[in-house]
């Protein structure tokens, strides 16, 4: 492979490094929101702050790491040190969750440390890749292995490590990080640049954050481009990765982490095709298509909430996932290419630093923070049922529940899983892998599954009366108590038929002649996703129209 210095073996080594680089991020990007909300009991605002770890890493990390790598140390050695400490931070998160000591402040600090160590490795690894390639055009053939690493990491977690219901994803991410820490020492040597090509020492603060690129804001066309792309990016990735897994879970799809890899499968195709599309339609059109794709994607996700063609809800969700490659590649990568074309030669590096700082740093922080207020106004109609403490039995008999809990306790409403003979069961990769390996559920926990109890029938008062009390026992329910919910007890819940009827009447707005389907049951527990997705779609649409009317193509394309 003549495009790679040292031949195809070096190319393979670079591909492995890029594979691991994105497997680390993927390990917790799609799982943390559900795990932190359901298993740790964090609020939506706390979950949003956890997702700021990566963008804060993009803001803070380069300030300390960039100058060291630029002037003093070889890139592959800095990558090794950063991934070691980042991996330790992720492993510590997993350990604290395992021992029940995970609190929001501690996890936030550890994830922030992980993000600060992780984000600078993107640019450092890119410098290793490009210094090892004879032609920069070979870059995408290495970068695509990052997408493959993301997919494989998500599938491994979904199939073997408990998905979003277990903290094991922290150990997977930490394991990949420690491996890459060791492996990066074998990468091609990339010495520090020290000073610029003209012999002048760099101002590291200015070059790292691209502050000298702000001179280009004197050009109204460039200023308009940055403003439109930045504000369109706010409700894009930073917002999307917080809501993806909760949305798929509340829609009732099994294995949402594995299902989310449709994002990356589409990314492989669109990332590969982007260069040819830019040549054909131009960069302004590519950016407009990227904004339009994000808005359309959110509208597609919102369609099931509007009740349009309900039998195709899963199809709409799958199409929305497949839009990721289209929207991400055309908006983010298109923005980097547009900035490259607009910037003069001596400011190209600074402009790229500025774009990464704005889009992956500030934009993603703001994107994660717009979720909590939207979620607060679109809460589920019913997510729990209040039962007397007498209906609970502690697994640890030494605990007197009446002395630690209130007279009435909120417990989750019973599950209604999809029928075993439905095709959608095959999306649950963990269950399918266990079947292939001959493994069965050995937990022996009794659980309430309305899907099995009703056997394809609707939930009506008559069908509820047919159920036996012994069928309505749920074991392994976690109840938190104390002034700050700092304590936890595992209980067995005895649901009463009256409890189910009370839930059904609330879902059916007080009607007693209800006949509810699984879709009705899940919809009552889900947030109002049509509003949650429609609002950011409309926001992006505003900047799409502004750039459509006033935006300009790069000067070389205009010629």
PDB file of N, CA, C and O in Angstrom, residues 304-369:
ATOM      1  N   UNK A 304     -44.374   8.780  15.508  1.00  0.00           N
ATOM      2  CA  UNK A 304     -45.164   7.852  16.328  1.00  0.00           C
ATOM      3  C   UNK A 304     -45.965   8.557  17.416  1.00  0.00           C
ATOM      4  O   UNK A 304     -47.082   8.131  17.742  1.00  0.00           O
ATOM      5  N   UNK A 305     -45.435   9.644  17.965  1.00  0.00           N
ATOM      6  CA  UNK A 305     -46.162  10.375  18.998  1.00  0.00           C
ATOM      7  C   UNK A 305     -47.395  11.079  18.471  1.00  0.00           C
ATOM      8  O   UNK A 305     -48.334  11.354  19.228  1.00  0.00           O
ATOM      9  N   UNK A 306     -47.413  11.375  17.166  1.00  0.00           N
ATOM     10  CA  UNK A 306     -48.587  12.008  16.563  1.00  0.00           C
ATOM     11  C   UNK A 306     -49.634  10.982  16.129  1.00  0.00           C
ATOM     12  O   UNK A 306     -50.700  11.352  15.639  1.00  0.00           O
ATOM     13  N   UNK A 307     -49.303   9.688  16.269  1.00  0.00           N
ATOM     14  CA  UNK A 307     -50.267   8.657  15.918  1.00  0.00           C
ATOM     15  C   UNK A 307     -50.448   8.438  14.438  1.00  0.00           C
ATOM     16  O   UNK A 307     -51.465   7.891  13.994  1.00  0.00           O
ATOM     17  N   UNK A 308     -49.459   8.844  13.635  1.00  0.00           N
ATOM     18  CA  UNK A 308     -49.545   8.666  12.184  1.00  0.00           C
ATOM     19  C   UNK A 308     -49.059   7.257  11.825  1.00  0.00           C
ATOM     20  O   UNK A 308     -47.932   6.891  12.145  1.00  0.00           O
ATOM     21  N   UNK A 309     -49.914   6.473  11.172  1.00  0.00           N
ATOM     22  CA  UNK A 309     -49.581   5.101  10.764  1.00  0.00           C
ATOM     23  C   UNK A 309     -48.947   4.329  11.933  1.00  0.00           C
ATOM     24  O   UNK A 309     -47.777   3.938  11.879  1.00  0.00           O
ATOM     25  N   UNK A 310     -49.673   4.099  12.998  1.00  0.00           N
ATOM     26  CA  UNK A 310     -49.093   3.474  14.203  1.00  0.00           C
ATOM     27  C   UNK A 310     -48.492   2.094  13.958  1.00  0.00           C
ATOM     28  O   UNK A 310     -47.583   1.689  14.681  1.00  0.00           O
ATOM     29  N   UNK A 311     -48.990   1.382  12.931  1.00  0.00           N
ATOM     30  CA  UNK A 311     -48.432   0.063  12.656  1.00  0.00           C
ATOM     31  C   UNK A 311     -47.011   0.137  12.109  1.00  0.00           C
ATOM     32  O   UNK A 311     -46.306  -0.880  12.021  1.00  0.00           O
ATOM     33  N   UNK A 312     -46.566   1.343  11.746  1.00  0.00           N
ATOM     34  CA  UNK A 312     -45.215   1.521  11.205  1.00  0.00           C
ATOM     35  C   UNK A 312     -44.323   2.319  12.152  1.00  0.00           C
ATOM     36  O   UNK A 312     -43.331   2.917  11.719  1.00  0.00           O
ATOM     37  N   UNK A 313     -44.655   2.345  13.437  1.00  0.00           N
ATOM     38  CA  UNK A 313     -43.850   3.113  14.395  1.00  0.00           C
ATOM     39  C   UNK A 313     -42.388   2.688  14.383  1.00  0.00           C
ATOM     40  O   UNK A 313     -41.477   3.530  14.392  1.00  0.00           O
ATOM     41  N   UNK A 314     -42.146   1.377  14.365  1.00  0.00           N
ATOM     42  CA  UNK A 314     -40.758   0.916  14.382  1.00  0.00           C
ATOM     43  C   UNK A 314     -40.036   1.309  13.098  1.00  0.00           C
ATOM     44  O   UNK A 314     -38.844   1.650  13.119  1.00  0.00           O
ATOM     45  N   UNK A 315     -40.754   1.281  11.977  1.00  0.00           N
ATOM     46  CA  UNK A 315     -40.143   1.675  10.697  1.00  0.00           C
ATOM     47  C   UNK A 315     -39.685   3.122  10.759  1.00  0.00           C
ATOM     48  O   UNK A 315     -38.566   3.465  10.332  1.00  0.00           O
ATOM     49  N   UNK A 316     -40.546   4.002  11.302  1.00  0.00           N
ATOM     50  CA  UNK A 316     -40.162   5.414  11.419  1.00  0.00           C
ATOM     51  C   UNK A 316     -38.941   5.569  12.331  1.00  0.00           C
ATOM     52  O   UNK A 316     -38.024   6.353  12.029  1.00  0.00           O
ATOM     53  N   UNK A 317     -38.923   4.851  13.441  1.00  0.00           N
ATOM     54  CA  UNK A 317     -37.785   4.944  14.358  1.00  0.00           C
ATOM     55  C   UNK A 317     -36.502   4.466  13.682  1.00  0.00           C
ATOM     56  O   UNK A 317     -35.437   5.079  13.850  1.00  0.00           O
ATOM     57  N   UNK A 318     -36.588   3.383  12.932  1.00  0.00           N
ATOM     58  CA  UNK A 318     -35.410   2.855  12.238  1.00  0.00           C
ATOM     59  C   UNK A 318     -34.913   3.835  11.185  1.00  0.00           C
ATOM     60  O   UNK A 318     -33.698   4.044  11.028  1.00  0.00           O
ATOM     61  N   UNK A 319     -35.832   4.468  10.457  1.00  0.00           N
ATOM     62  CA  UNK A 319     -35.429   5.468   9.460  1.00  0.00           C
ATOM     63  C   UNK A 319     -34.738   6.642  10.140  1.00  0.00           C
ATOM     64  O   UNK A 319     -33.719   7.164   9.650  1.00  0.00           O
ATOM     65  N   UNK A 320     -35.282   7.062  11.295  1.00  0.00           N
ATOM     66  CA  UNK A 320     -34.643   8.148  12.033  1.00  0.00           C
ATOM     67  C   UNK A 320     -33.223   7.800  12.443  1.00  0.00           C
ATOM     68  O   UNK A 320     -32.319   8.637  12.373  1.00  0.00           O
ATOM     69  N   UNK A 321     -33.009   6.564  12.872  1.00  0.00           N
ATOM     70  CA  UNK A 321     -31.652   6.127  13.225  1.00  0.00           C
ATOM     71  C   UNK A 321     -30.736   6.134  12.010  1.00  0.00           C
ATOM     72  O   UNK A 321     -29.585   6.568  12.081  1.00  0.00           O
ATOM     73  N   UNK A 322     -31.244   5.657  10.883  1.00  0.00           N
ATOM     74  CA  UNK A 322     -30.424   5.591   9.665  1.00  0.00           C
ATOM     75  C   UNK A 322     -30.101   6.974   9.110  1.00  0.00           C
ATOM     76  O   UNK A 322     -29.183   7.112   8.306  1.00  0.00           O
ATOM     77  N   UNK A 323     -30.848   7.984   9.527  1.00  0.00           N
ATOM     78  CA  UNK A 323     -30.561   9.356   9.106  1.00  0.00           C
ATOM     79  C   UNK A 323     -29.298   9.902   9.761  1.00  0.00           C
ATOM     80  O   UNK A 323     -28.817  10.971   9.376  1.00  0.00           O
ATOM     81  N   UNK A 324     -28.766   9.200  10.761  1.00  0.00           N
ATOM     82  CA  UNK A 324     -27.634   9.752  11.503  1.00  0.00           C
ATOM     83  C   UNK A 324     -26.424   9.998  10.591  1.00  0.00           C
ATOM     84  O   UNK A 324     -25.793  11.057  10.660  1.00  0.00           O
ATOM     85  N   UNK A 325     -26.092   9.005   9.779  1.00  0.00           N
ATOM     86  CA  UNK A 325     -24.940   9.171   8.896  1.00  0.00           C
ATOM     87  C   UNK A 325     -25.108  10.354   7.968  1.00  0.00           C
ATOM     88  O   UNK A 325     -24.159  11.107   7.697  1.00  0.00           O
ATOM     89  N   UNK A 326     -26.314  10.540   7.456  1.00  0.00           N
ATOM     90  CA  UNK A 326     -26.642  11.651   6.567  1.00  0.00           C
ATOM     91  C   UNK A 326     -26.471  12.975   7.307  1.00  0.00           C
ATOM     92  O   UNK A 326     -25.716  13.872   6.871  1.00  0.00           O
ATOM     93  N   UNK A 327     -27.144  13.115   8.453  1.00  0.00           N
ATOM     94  CA  UNK A 327     -27.150  14.391   9.158  1.00  0.00           C
ATOM     95  C   UNK A 327     -25.787  14.724   9.756  1.00  0.00           C
ATOM     96  O   UNK A 327     -25.308  15.863   9.646  1.00  0.00           O
ATOM     97  N   UNK A 328     -25.129  13.734  10.383  1.00  0.00           N
ATOM     98  CA  UNK A 328     -23.843  14.005  11.023  1.00  0.00           C
ATOM     99  C   UNK A 328     -22.768  14.347   9.994  1.00  0.00           C
ATOM    100  O   UNK A 328     -22.055  15.346  10.131  1.00  0.00           O
ATOM    101  N   UNK A 329     -22.634  13.522   8.971  1.00  0.00           N
ATOM    102  CA  UNK A 329     -21.567  13.730   7.985  1.00  0.00           C
ATOM    103  C   UNK A 329     -21.741  15.047   7.253  1.00  0.00           C
ATOM    104  O   UNK A 329     -20.787  15.819   7.086  1.00  0.00           O
ATOM    105  N   UNK A 330     -22.971  15.344   6.831  1.00  0.00           N
ATOM    106  CA  UNK A 330     -23.181  16.536   6.018  1.00  0.00           C
ATOM    107  C   UNK A 330     -23.064  17.813   6.840  1.00  0.00           C
ATOM    108  O   UNK A 330     -22.574  18.826   6.330  1.00  0.00           O
ATOM    109  N   UNK A 331     -23.490  17.802   8.108  1.00  0.00           N
ATOM    110  CA  UNK A 331     -23.395  19.024   8.910  1.00  0.00           C
ATOM    111  C   UNK A 331     -22.008  19.195   9.513  1.00  0.00           C
ATOM    112  O   UNK A 331     -21.366  20.235   9.308  1.00  0.00           O
ATOM    113  N   UNK A 332     -21.514  18.197  10.231  1.00  0.00           N
ATOM    114  CA  UNK A 332     -20.252  18.354  10.956  1.00  0.00           C
ATOM    115  C   UNK A 332     -19.048  18.286  10.019  1.00  0.00           C
ATOM    116  O   UNK A 332     -18.230  19.216   9.963  1.00  0.00           O
ATOM    117  N   UNK A 333     -18.927  17.197   9.275  1.00  0.00           N
ATOM    118  CA  UNK A 333     -17.781  17.069   8.368  1.00  0.00           C
ATOM    119  C   UNK A 333     -17.871  18.122   7.271  1.00  0.00           C
ATOM    120  O   UNK A 333     -16.868  18.696   6.853  1.00  0.00           O
ATOM    121  N   UNK A 334     -19.101  18.387   6.794  1.00  0.00           N
ATOM    122  CA  UNK A 334     -19.279  19.441   5.792  1.00  0.00           C
ATOM    123  C   UNK A 334     -18.830  20.788   6.315  1.00  0.00           C
ATOM    124  O   UNK A 334     -18.246  21.593   5.580  1.00  0.00           O
ATOM    125  N   UNK A 335     -19.076  21.067   7.612  1.00  0.00           N
ATOM    126  CA  UNK A 335     -18.649  22.340   8.203  1.00  0.00           C
ATOM    127  C   UNK A 335     -17.133  22.444   8.249  1.00  0.00           C
ATOM    128  O   UNK A 335     -16.564  23.510   7.968  1.00  0.00           O
ATOM    129  N   UNK A 336     -16.448  21.339   8.582  1.00  0.00           N
ATOM    130  CA  UNK A 336     -14.984  21.369   8.600  1.00  0.00           C
ATOM    131  C   UNK A 336     -14.428  21.611   7.197  1.00  0.00           C
ATOM    132  O   UNK A 336     -13.466  22.367   7.017  1.00  0.00           O
ATOM    133  N   UNK A 337     -15.048  21.001   6.192  1.00  0.00           N
ATOM    134  CA  UNK A 337     -14.594  21.184   4.815  1.00  0.00           C
ATOM    135  C   UNK A 337     -14.875  22.603   4.333  1.00  0.00           C
ATOM    136  O   UNK A 337     -14.059  23.222   3.635  1.00  0.00           O
ATOM    137  N   UNK A 338     -16.042  23.149   4.697  1.00  0.00           N
ATOM    138  CA  UNK A 338     -16.404  24.518   4.315  1.00  0.00           C
ATOM    139  C   UNK A 338     -15.409  25.509   4.935  1.00  0.00           C
ATOM    140  O   UNK A 338     -14.930  26.437   4.273  1.00  0.00           O
ATOM    141  N   UNK A 339     -15.103  25.313   6.232  1.00  0.00           N
ATOM    142  CA  UNK A 339     -14.154  26.194   6.909  1.00  0.00           C
ATOM    143  C   UNK A 339     -12.774  26.115   6.266  1.00  0.00           C
ATOM    144  O   UNK A 339     -12.077  27.130   6.136  1.00  0.00           O
ATOM    145  N   UNK A 340     -12.379  24.910   5.867  1.00  0.00           N
ATOM    146  CA  UNK A 340     -11.081  24.729   5.193  1.00  0.00           C
ATOM    147  C   UNK A 340     -11.027  25.532   3.897  1.00  0.00           C
ATOM    148  O   UNK A 340     -10.009  26.148   3.567  1.00  0.00           O
ATOM    149  N   UNK A 341     -12.131  25.553   3.158  1.00  0.00           N
ATOM    150  CA  UNK A 341     -12.169  26.285   1.891  1.00  0.00           C
ATOM    151  C   UNK A 341     -12.181  27.792   2.112  1.00  0.00           C
ATOM    152  O   UNK A 341     -11.583  28.550   1.342  1.00  0.00           O
ATOM    153  N   UNK A 342     -12.886  28.246   3.138  1.00  0.00           N
ATOM    154  CA  UNK A 342     -13.044  29.678   3.384  1.00  0.00           C
ATOM    155  C   UNK A 342     -11.793  30.315   3.981  1.00  0.00           C
ATOM    156  O   UNK A 342     -11.519  31.495   3.778  1.00  0.00           O
ATOM    157  N   UNK A 343     -11.020  29.549   4.747  1.00  0.00           N
ATOM    158  CA  UNK A 343      -9.898  30.114   5.496  1.00  0.00           C
ATOM    159  C   UNK A 343      -8.677  30.328   4.603  1.00  0.00           C
ATOM    160  O   UNK A 343      -8.387  29.507   3.728  1.00  0.00           O
ATOM    161  N   UNK A 344      -7.939  31.422   4.821  1.00  0.00           N
ATOM    162  CA  UNK A 344      -6.660  31.593   4.120  1.00  0.00           C
ATOM    163  C   UNK A 344      -5.649  30.567   4.607  1.00  0.00           C
ATOM    164  O   UNK A 344      -5.805  29.979   5.684  1.00  0.00           O
ATOM    165  N   UNK A 345      -4.605  30.364   3.841  1.00  0.00           N
ATOM    166  CA  UNK A 345      -3.648  29.287   4.112  1.00  0.00           C
ATOM    167  C   UNK A 345      -3.054  29.380   5.506  1.00  0.00           C
ATOM    168  O   UNK A 345      -2.937  28.370   6.210  1.00  0.00           O
ATOM    169  N   UNK A 346      -2.708  30.579   5.970  1.00  0.00           N
ATOM    170  CA  UNK A 346      -2.015  30.710   7.256  1.00  0.00           C
ATOM    171  C   UNK A 346      -2.955  30.566   8.451  1.00  0.00           C
ATOM    172  O   UNK A 346      -2.490  30.533   9.604  1.00  0.00           O
ATOM    173  N   UNK A 347      -4.281  30.477   8.199  1.00  0.00           N
ATOM    174  CA  UNK A 347      -5.233  30.350   9.305  1.00  0.00           C
ATOM    175  C   UNK A 347      -6.018  29.041   9.275  1.00  0.00           C
ATOM    176  O   UNK A 347      -6.929  28.851  10.083  1.00  0.00           O
ATOM    177  N   UNK A 348      -5.661  28.142   8.374  1.00  0.00           N
ATOM    178  CA  UNK A 348      -6.444  26.917   8.233  1.00  0.00           C
ATOM    179  C   UNK A 348      -6.462  26.087   9.518  1.00  0.00           C
ATOM    180  O   UNK A 348      -7.513  25.605   9.962  1.00  0.00           O
ATOM    181  N   UNK A 349      -5.301  25.911  10.136  1.00  0.00           N
ATOM    182  CA  UNK A 349      -5.239  25.116  11.364  1.00  0.00           C
ATOM    183  C   UNK A 349      -6.031  25.785  12.487  1.00  0.00           C
ATOM    184  O   UNK A 349      -6.747  25.119  13.245  1.00  0.00           O
ATOM    185  N   UNK A 350      -5.912  27.108  12.586  1.00  0.00           N
ATOM    186  CA  UNK A 350      -6.629  27.835  13.632  1.00  0.00           C
ATOM    187  C   UNK A 350      -8.139  27.745  13.437  1.00  0.00           C
ATOM    188  O   UNK A 350      -8.895  27.617  14.400  1.00  0.00           O
ATOM    189  N   UNK A 351      -8.581  27.816  12.190  1.00  0.00           N
ATOM    190  CA  UNK A 351     -10.015  27.727  11.908  1.00  0.00           C
ATOM    191  C   UNK A 351     -10.551  26.351  12.297  1.00  0.00           C
ATOM    192  O   UNK A 351     -11.637  26.235  12.879  1.00  0.00           O
ATOM    193  N   UNK A 352      -9.794  25.294  12.010  1.00  0.00           N
ATOM    194  CA  UNK A 352     -10.243  23.949  12.390  1.00  0.00           C
ATOM    195  C   UNK A 352     -10.315  23.809  13.906  1.00  0.00           C
ATOM    196  O   UNK A 352     -11.252  23.195  14.439  1.00  0.00           O
ATOM    197  N   UNK A 353      -9.350  24.365  14.617  1.00  0.00           N
ATOM    198  CA  UNK A 353      -9.382  24.326  16.082  1.00  0.00           C
ATOM    199  C   UNK A 353     -10.614  25.060  16.607  1.00  0.00           C
ATOM    200  O   UNK A 353     -11.286  24.588  17.541  1.00  0.00           O
ATOM    201  N   UNK A 354     -10.900  26.191  16.002  1.00  0.00           N
ATOM    202  CA  UNK A 354     -12.070  26.958  16.430  1.00  0.00           C
ATOM    203  C   UNK A 354     -13.364  26.178  16.179  1.00  0.00           C
ATOM    204  O   UNK A 354     -14.268  26.160  17.033  1.00  0.00           O
ATOM    205  N   UNK A 355     -13.470  25.514  15.030  1.00  0.00           N
ATOM    206  CA  UNK A 355     -14.689  24.775  14.704  1.00  0.00           C
ATOM    207  C   UNK A 355     -14.891  23.601  15.668  1.00  0.00           C
ATOM    208  O   UNK A 355     -16.009  23.333  16.119  1.00  0.00           O
ATOM    209  N   UNK A 356     -13.825  22.882  15.996  1.00  0.00           N
ATOM    210  CA  UNK A 356     -13.926  21.766  16.941  1.00  0.00           C
ATOM    211  C   UNK A 356     -14.313  22.281  18.320  1.00  0.00           C
ATOM    212  O   UNK A 356     -15.155  21.696  19.012  1.00  0.00           O
ATOM    213  N   UNK A 357     -13.697  23.417  18.718  1.00  0.00           N
ATOM    214  CA  UNK A 357     -14.014  24.022  20.013  1.00  0.00           C
ATOM    215  C   UNK A 357     -15.500  24.393  20.091  1.00  0.00           C
ATOM    216  O   UNK A 357     -16.178  24.130  21.094  1.00  0.00           O
ATOM    217  N   UNK A 358     -16.041  24.971  19.016  1.00  0.00           N
ATOM    218  CA  UNK A 358     -17.434  25.412  19.010  1.00  0.00           C
ATOM    219  C   UNK A 358     -18.415  24.253  18.864  1.00  0.00           C
ATOM    220  O   UNK A 358     -19.396  24.159  19.606  1.00  0.00           O
ATOM    221  N   UNK A 359     -18.169  23.343  17.896  1.00  0.00           N
ATOM    222  CA  UNK A 359     -19.144  22.298  17.590  1.00  0.00           C
ATOM    223  C   UNK A 359     -19.084  21.134  18.563  1.00  0.00           C
ATOM    224  O   UNK A 359     -20.125  20.670  19.052  1.00  0.00           O
ATOM    225  N   UNK A 360     -17.873  20.630  18.837  1.00  0.00           N
ATOM    226  CA  UNK A 360     -17.750  19.475  19.726  1.00  0.00           C
ATOM    227  C   UNK A 360     -17.640  19.870  21.191  1.00  0.00           C
ATOM    228  O   UNK A 360     -17.845  19.032  22.069  1.00  0.00           O
ATOM    229  N   UNK A 361     -17.301  21.136  21.451  1.00  0.00           N
ATOM    230  CA  UNK A 361     -17.184  21.600  22.826  1.00  0.00           C
ATOM    231  C   UNK A 361     -18.420  22.350  23.285  1.00  0.00           C
ATOM    232  O   UNK A 361     -19.341  21.781  23.864  1.00  0.00           O
ATOM    233  N   UNK A 362     -18.466  23.637  22.969  1.00  0.00           N
ATOM    234  CA  UNK A 362     -19.555  24.494  23.453  1.00  0.00           C
ATOM    235  C   UNK A 362     -20.911  24.005  22.949  1.00  0.00           C
ATOM    236  O   UNK A 362     -21.891  23.941  23.704  1.00  0.00           O
ATOM    237  N   UNK A 363     -20.992  23.640  21.674  1.00  0.00           N
ATOM    238  CA  UNK A 363     -22.270  23.213  21.096  1.00  0.00           C
ATOM    239  C   UNK A 363     -22.845  21.994  21.790  1.00  0.00           C
ATOM    240  O   UNK A 363     -24.053  21.923  22.061  1.00  0.00           O
ATOM    241  N   UNK A 364     -21.990  21.016  22.110  1.00  0.00           N
ATOM    242  CA  UNK A 364     -22.491  19.799  22.745  1.00  0.00           C
ATOM    243  C   UNK A 364     -22.856  20.035  24.212  1.00  0.00           C
ATOM    244  O   UNK A 364     -23.783  19.402  24.727  1.00  0.00           O
ATOM    245  N   UNK A 365     -22.137  20.927  24.880  1.00  0.00           N
ATOM    246  CA  UNK A 365     -22.515  21.258  26.258  1.00  0.00           C
ATOM    247  C   UNK A 365     -23.915  21.878  26.272  1.00  0.00           C
ATOM    248  O   UNK A 365     -24.793  21.476  27.051  1.00  0.00           O
ATOM    249  N   UNK A 366     -24.138  22.860  25.411  1.00  0.00           N
ATOM    250  CA  UNK A 366     -25.449  23.505  25.357  1.00  0.00           C
ATOM    251  C   UNK A 366     -26.523  22.514  24.910  1.00  0.00           C
ATOM    252  O   UNK A 366     -27.653  22.544  25.413  1.00  0.00           O
ATOM    253  N   UNK A 367     -26.173  21.628  23.968  1.00  0.00           N
ATOM    254  CA  UNK A 367     -27.136  20.646  23.492  1.00  0.00           C
ATOM    255  C   UNK A 367     -27.611  19.717  24.583  1.00  0.00           C
ATOM    256  O   UNK A 367     -28.805  19.395  24.677  1.00  0.00           O
ATOM    257  N   UNK A 368     -26.675  19.268  25.433  1.00  0.00           N
ATOM    258  CA  UNK A 368     -27.057  18.386  26.546  1.00  0.00           C
ATOM    259  C   UNK A 368     -27.921  19.126  27.557  1.00  0.00           C
ATOM    260  O   UNK A 368     -28.808  18.535  28.179  1.00  0.00           O
ATOM    261  N   UNK A 369     -27.713  20.441  27.705  1.00  0.00           N
ATOM    262  CA  UNK A 369     -28.435  21.197  28.724  1.00  0.00           C
ATOM    263  C   UNK A 369     -29.832  21.627  28.291  1.00  0.00           C
ATOM    264  O   UNK A 369     -30.636  22.038  29.145  1.00  0.00           O
TER     265      UNK A 369
END
